Amino acid sequence: MTQTPPILLLADPGMAAPLVAAIAAQAPELQLLPFSRQLDDAVLAPTEVVLGWRFPPGLAGRLPALRWVCSMAAGVEKLLVPDLAPGVAVSRVVDPDQALGIAQYVALTALRHARALPLYEAQQASRQWRRQPMAAARSRVAVLGWGEVGREIGRVLGALGFAVTPWQRRSGPLAALLAASDIVVNALPLTTATEGLLDAAAFAAMPRGGYLINIARGGHVVEADLIAAVLSGQLAGAALDVQATEPMPDADPLWAVPGVSITPHIAAQSSPATVAAQFVAGLRCLQQGAALPNPVDRTLGY
Ligand code: OXD
């Protein structure tokens, strides 16, 4: 491999050390430069390659030699910043284990809702041994977004007996599918076209007692509308692994909505070894002028 300028690493401190170790194990000749606010323009200017999940504000405009941005996250919207020069290629890591992990999270939360576990947990708290009728109609699931993650969710839920219907933006209007879905799972990329898609009108279109599972981005959901829909009983609740503001502040009203389960963006993460292997393979393609694996269409946003 020919000598390259250091690779700029945009990772949270907890993620940076295992990634640096995984890349060193696979390509010891590569030099990594973890980003810090103290780095000045002279150090940043030679950067040709960025590996990360989000640009700090103003950074992309300070990288005049940038050629390639490799996203270690499935969602790339935080890298497609306005000051990213038009010619810079963007691609992403696609980790099948991450898709499986997310599908497991969705299966867990969908089954918890469909099998009325919160009801039995409440009964246990008051020592009630009471059987409730099961509603078979709870098994219709709309999966919004049919990329690697959406398809894996569909595969796992299908195997569990849920009737899964996929939806993509090109499938056309969403309302009819929402009206026929007891559970809606959001696995869409966040783009200007999908931001705020899950709003009061979407929740009103769902059958009363419906349930939302969001493993994509908080920006897809108008959270005030979701809270109103749950408090009014239109929705039974929601499982939100992602929220508009992460980390969620203490004062966020979502914390205390009965029926809403919050997890801190843990549905699944890519493994450092997979990120390292795909990044190194992508770098070789870049150096040889070959097509990058898993390219991102910057216009579409995914
Ligand atoms: C994401 C990820 O995009 O964790 O949310 O990969």
PDB file of C-alpha atoms in Angstrom, residues 77-78 105 186 190 214-223 226 238-249 252-255 260-267:
ATOM      1  CA  GLU A  77     -27.019  12.043   7.379  1.00  0.00           C
ATOM      2  CA  LYS A  78     -24.596  13.547   9.912  1.00  0.00           C
ATOM      3  CA  TYR A 105     -34.301  -5.502  19.130  1.00  0.00           C
ATOM      4  CA  ASN A 186     -39.225   2.737  11.171  1.00  0.00           C
ATOM      5  CA  LEU A 190     -33.142  10.345   7.495  1.00  0.00           C
ATOM      6  CA  ASN A 214     -38.192   3.459  15.860  1.00  0.00           C
ATOM      7  CA  ILE A 215     -34.661   2.172  15.291  1.00  0.00           C
ATOM      8  CA  ALA A 216     -33.713   4.737  12.615  1.00  0.00           C
ATOM      9  CA  ARG A 217     -33.494   8.391  13.647  1.00  0.00           C
ATOM     10  CA  GLY A 218     -35.374  10.592  16.092  1.00  0.00           C
ATOM     11  CA  GLY A 219     -35.847  13.166  13.322  1.00  0.00           C
ATOM     12  CA  HIS A 220     -38.365  10.907  11.564  1.00  0.00           C
ATOM     13  CA  VAL A 221     -40.817  11.374  14.420  1.00  0.00           C
ATOM     14  CA  VAL A 222     -42.590  14.562  15.445  1.00  0.00           C
ATOM     15  CA  GLU A 223     -42.169  13.749  19.108  1.00  0.00           C
ATOM     16  CA  LEU A 226     -46.269  11.036  19.259  1.00  0.00           C
ATOM     17  CA  ALA A 238     -43.790   3.169  21.257  1.00  0.00           C
ATOM     18  CA  ALA A 239     -40.309   1.697  21.582  1.00  0.00           C
ATOM     19  CA  LEU A 240     -37.788   4.406  20.758  1.00  0.00           C
ATOM     20  CA  ASP A 241     -34.153   3.433  20.449  1.00  0.00           C
ATOM     21  CA  VAL A 242     -33.458   6.820  18.856  1.00  0.00           C
ATOM     22  CA  GLN A 243     -34.676  10.256  19.819  1.00  0.00           C
ATOM     23  CA  ALA A 244     -34.547  13.764  18.374  1.00  0.00           C
ATOM     24  CA  THR A 245     -32.019  14.842  20.999  1.00  0.00           C
ATOM     25  CA  GLU A 246     -29.345  12.311  21.943  1.00  0.00           C
ATOM     26  CA  PRO A 247     -28.413  11.968  24.719  1.00  0.00           C
ATOM     27  CA  MET A 248     -31.942  12.792  25.900  1.00  0.00           C
ATOM     28  CA  PRO A 249     -31.929  15.654  28.405  1.00  0.00           C
ATOM     29  CA  ASP A 252     -37.352  15.587  27.817  1.00  0.00           C
ATOM     30  CA  PRO A 253     -41.083  14.854  28.120  1.00  0.00           C
ATOM     31  CA  LEU A 254     -40.646  11.474  26.368  1.00  0.00           C
ATOM     32  CA  TRP A 255     -39.078   9.963  29.502  1.00  0.00           C
ATOM     33  CA  VAL A 260     -43.181   4.649  25.700  1.00  0.00           C
ATOM     34  CA  SER A 261     -39.973   2.614  26.163  1.00  0.00           C
ATOM     35  CA  ILE A 262     -36.704   4.460  25.736  1.00  0.00           C
ATOM     36  CA  THR A 263     -33.320   2.892  25.025  1.00  0.00           C
ATOM     37  CA  PRO A 264     -30.119   4.891  24.379  1.00  0.00           C
ATOM     38  CA  HIS A 265     -29.388   4.010  20.710  1.00  0.00           C
ATOM     39  CA  ILE A 266     -28.273   0.496  21.593  1.00  0.00           C
ATOM     40  CA  ALA A 267     -30.316  -1.623  19.157  1.00  0.00           C
TER      41      ALA A 267
END
